[in-house]
Short mmCIF file of C-alpha atoms in Angstrom, two decimals:
data_model
loop_
_atom_site.label_atom_id
_atom_site.label_comp_id
_atom_site.label_asym_id
_atom_site.label_seq_id
_atom_site.Cartn_x
_atom_site.Cartn_y
_atom_site.Cartn_z
CA MET Z 207 -0.09 0.07 -0.05
CA ILE Z 208 1.05 3.50 -0.81
CA GLU Z 209 -0.08 6.02 1.72
CA LEU Z 210 -0.40 9.70 0.40
CA LYS Z 211 -0.27 12.54 2.98
CA PRO Z 212 -1.01 15.85 1.39
CA MET Z 213 1.71 18.37 1.68
CA PRO Z 214 1.05 22.26 1.55
CA LEU Z 215 0.79 23.44 -1.98
CA THR Z 216 3.73 25.70 -2.92
CA GLN Z 217 4.88 27.16 -6.28
CA GLU Z 218 8.21 25.55 -5.76
CA ALA Z 219 6.77 21.96 -4.97
CA PHE Z 220 4.20 22.07 -7.66
CA ALA Z 221 6.21 23.68 -10.51
CA ALA Z 222 6.78 20.29 -12.40
CA PHE Z 223 2.95 19.98 -12.69
CA GLY Z 224 1.76 23.35 -13.34
CA ASP Z 225 1.04 26.71 -11.88
CA VAL Z 226 -0.19 27.63 -8.28
CA ILE Z 227 -2.62 30.36 -8.81
CA GLU Z 228 -2.39 32.69 -5.76
CA THR Z 229 -1.65 36.42 -4.91
CA GLU Z 230 0.77 35.59 -1.94
CA ASN Z 231 4.23 36.77 -2.77
CA ARG Z 232 3.40 37.64 -6.37
CA ASP Z 233 4.19 40.85 -8.35
CA SER Z 234 1.25 43.22 -8.84
CA PHE Z 235 0.57 46.80 -10.03
CA PRO Z 236 -2.33 49.19 -9.60
CA ILE Z 237 -4.77 49.73 -12.45
CA ASN Z 238 -8.19 51.44 -12.87
CA ASN Z 239 -6.92 54.90 -11.44
CA GLY Z 240 -5.40 53.07 -8.32
CA SER Z 241 -8.59 51.44 -7.26
CA THR Z 242 -7.62 47.91 -8.14
CA GLN Z 243 -4.46 45.86 -7.73
CA ARG Z 244 -3.62 43.63 -10.60
CA PHE Z 245 -1.75 40.28 -10.05
CA HIS Z 246 -0.80 39.76 -13.60
CA GLN Z 247 -0.27 36.56 -15.47
CA LEU Z 248 -0.49 34.06 -12.53
CA ALA Z 249 -0.88 31.08 -14.78
CA ASN Z 250 -0.35 30.49 -18.67
CA ILE Z 251 -3.17 28.62 -20.47
CA GLN Z 252 -1.84 26.33 -22.85
CA LEU Z 253 -3.99 25.39 -25.96
CA ASP Z 254 -3.44 23.68 -29.14
CA GLU Z 255 -4.35 25.62 -32.49
CA GLN Z 256 -7.70 23.84 -32.80
CA GLY Z 257 -9.09 24.51 -29.38
CA ASP Z 258 -10.91 27.37 -27.76
CA GLY Z 259 -10.21 28.52 -24.10
CA ILE Z 260 -13.49 28.23 -22.13
CA ILE Z 261 -14.71 29.11 -18.60
CA SER Z 262 -17.07 26.91 -16.53
CA ILE Z 263 -18.10 26.35 -12.94
CA PHE Z 264 -17.86 23.02 -11.54
CA ARG Z 265 -19.75 21.87 -8.36
CA ALA Z 266 -18.31 19.00 -6.41
CA GLN Z 267 -19.33 16.80 -3.69
CA LYS Z 268 -17.09 16.12 -0.63
CA LEU Z 269 -14.96 13.04 -0.84
CA THR Z 270 -15.04 10.37 1.92
CA MET Z 271 -11.62 9.91 3.59
CA PRO Z 272 -9.52 7.93 3.56
CA TYR Z 273 -9.83 7.86 -0.29
CA THR Z 274 -8.34 5.24 -2.66
CA ILE Z 275 -6.77 6.76 -5.74
CA LYS Z 276 -7.85 4.40 -8.63
CA MET Z 277 -7.11 6.48 -11.74
CA LEU Z 278 -5.58 9.74 -13.02
CA GLU Z 279 -6.35 11.74 -16.15
CA LYS Z 280 -4.44 14.20 -18.25
CA HIS Z 281 -5.38 16.62 -21.08
CA PRO Z 282 -3.00 16.43 -24.06
CA LEU Z 283 -4.44 19.30 -25.99
CA GLY Z 284 -4.67 22.04 -23.31
CA SER Z 285 -4.03 23.08 -19.73
CA GLN Z 286 -6.67 23.04 -17.01
CA ALA Z 287 -7.07 25.51 -14.25
CA PHE Z 288 -9.15 25.28 -11.06
CA MET Z 289 -9.83 28.19 -8.70
CA PRO Z 290 -12.03 27.69 -5.59
CA LEU Z 291 -14.91 29.98 -5.36
CA ARG Z 292 -15.92 29.44 -1.67
CA GLY Z 293 -12.55 30.03 -0.12
CA VAL Z 294 -12.13 26.43 1.20
CA SER Z 295 -9.27 24.14 0.77
CA PHE Z 296 -9.14 21.18 -1.66
CA LEU Z 297 -6.90 18.34 -2.53
CA VAL Z 298 -4.75 18.00 -5.50
CA VAL Z 299 -3.19 14.74 -6.63
CA VAL Z 300 -0.59 14.61 -9.54
CA ALA Z 301 2.05 12.49 -11.01
CA PRO Z 302 4.75 12.76 -13.58
CA LYS Z 303 4.67 10.81 -16.83
CA GLY Z 304 6.37 7.26 -16.54
CA LYS Z 305 7.34 4.76 -18.91
CA GLU Z 306 5.13 4.42 -21.79
CA ASN Z 307 3.53 7.86 -20.88
CA SER Z 308 1.61 6.53 -17.98
CA PRO Z 309 1.99 7.45 -14.27
CA HIS Z 310 3.74 5.24 -11.78
CA PRO Z 311 1.94 4.57 -8.43
CA LYS Z 312 5.07 5.36 -6.44
CA THR Z 313 5.36 8.80 -8.09
CA VAL Z 314 2.03 10.18 -7.09
CA LYS Z 315 1.91 13.26 -4.84
CA ALA Z 316 -0.74 14.94 -3.00
CA PHE Z 317 -1.14 18.59 -1.98
CA ILE Z 318 -3.61 20.59 -0.07
CA THR Z 319 -4.51 24.14 -0.84
CA ASN Z 320 -5.01 26.86 1.59
CA GLY Z 321 -8.54 27.83 0.31
CA GLN Z 322 -7.26 30.96 -1.59
CA GLN Z 323 -5.03 28.93 -4.12
CA GLY Z 324 -5.98 27.44 -7.43
CA VAL Z 325 -3.99 25.24 -9.77
CA ASN Z 326 -3.38 25.19 -13.48
CA TYR Z 327 -2.44 21.85 -14.66
CA HIS Z 328 0.19 22.03 -17.39
CA ARG Z 329 -0.88 20.33 -20.77
CA ASP Z 330 -0.25 16.61 -20.50
CA THR Z 331 0.08 16.46 -16.76
CA TRP Z 332 -1.42 13.42 -14.76
CA HIS Z 333 -3.86 14.65 -12.23
CA HIS Z 334 -6.85 13.32 -10.32
CA PRO Z 335 -10.37 14.81 -11.00
CA ILE Z 336 -11.58 17.36 -8.45
CA LEU Z 337 -11.06 16.18 -4.88
CA ALA Z 338 -13.36 18.40 -2.78
CA LEU Z 339 -13.21 18.49 0.91
CA HIS Z 340 -16.76 20.32 1.35
CA ASP Z 341 -20.11 19.38 -0.13
CA GLY Z 342 -21.14 21.74 -3.02
CA ASP Z 343 -17.73 23.16 -3.38
CA GLU Z 344 -17.55 25.30 -6.53
CA PHE Z 345 -14.59 25.90 -8.89
CA LEU Z 346 -14.06 28.25 -11.73
CA VAL Z 347 -12.56 26.25 -14.48
CA ILE Z 348 -10.48 27.29 -17.41
CA ASP Z 349 -9.69 24.61 -20.14
CA ARG Z 350 -10.09 23.83 -23.68
CA ALA Z 351 -13.04 22.99 -25.84
CA GLY Z 352 -12.58 21.80 -29.42
CA ILE Z 353 -12.16 18.92 -31.78
CA GLY Z 354 -9.89 16.06 -30.72
CA ASN Z 355 -9.65 13.74 -27.62
CA ASN Z 356 -8.46 15.94 -24.78
CA CYS Z 357 -8.89 13.46 -21.99
CA ASP Z 358 -6.73 10.39 -21.52
CA GLU Z 359 -7.52 8.22 -18.40
CA HIS Z 360 -5.13 5.84 -16.73
CA PHE Z 361 -6.60 3.24 -14.31
CA PHE Z 362 -4.03 1.69 -11.88
CA PRO Z 363 -4.12 -2.17 -12.01
CA GLU Z 364 -6.20 -3.72 -9.18
CA GLU Z 365 -3.15 -6.16 -8.52
CA GLY Z 366 -0.85 -3.21 -8.18
CA PRO Z 367 -0.18 -1.25 -4.96
CA THR Z 368 -3.29 0.44 -3.38
CA ILE Z 369 -2.79 4.33 -3.25
CA LEU Z 370 -4.65 5.56 -0.16
CA LEU Z 371 -4.90 9.29 0.35
CA SER Z 372 -5.50 10.00 4.02
CA PRO Z 373 -5.90 13.33 5.93
#
């Protein structure tokens, strides 16, 4: 069994998988005659030439802990960003590409956000679908729409090690 304990989400720890969307320790400048502070370009949206960037809201249900990680997905044609709308923390599970472009169970990492952070998964990054810690949690999602298959799923073999996410 592989037990995952979520670590705090930081820009440095998450850099190999994507961007942390947050204002803490980020450059900014005033706009709108000084009435607004702009935290510019906190993440870069990656799209192929046939896709369009779209904005959606996802409403998720609370997961039951401990939680068994059975699969991961990736989006080869565009990045995917999640920003919490209710100011509560959520879990992020990611893995680098392994041999044959699939994730290896021993390389899976878990992070917990502080409720003010979002994530932008880089194009082609293995990650788990939303892992909400509160019922009805909502996320602003920026991703790709268009022709082509933009979701690859990998299911871990049942005979392999169990990946258990615990609080």
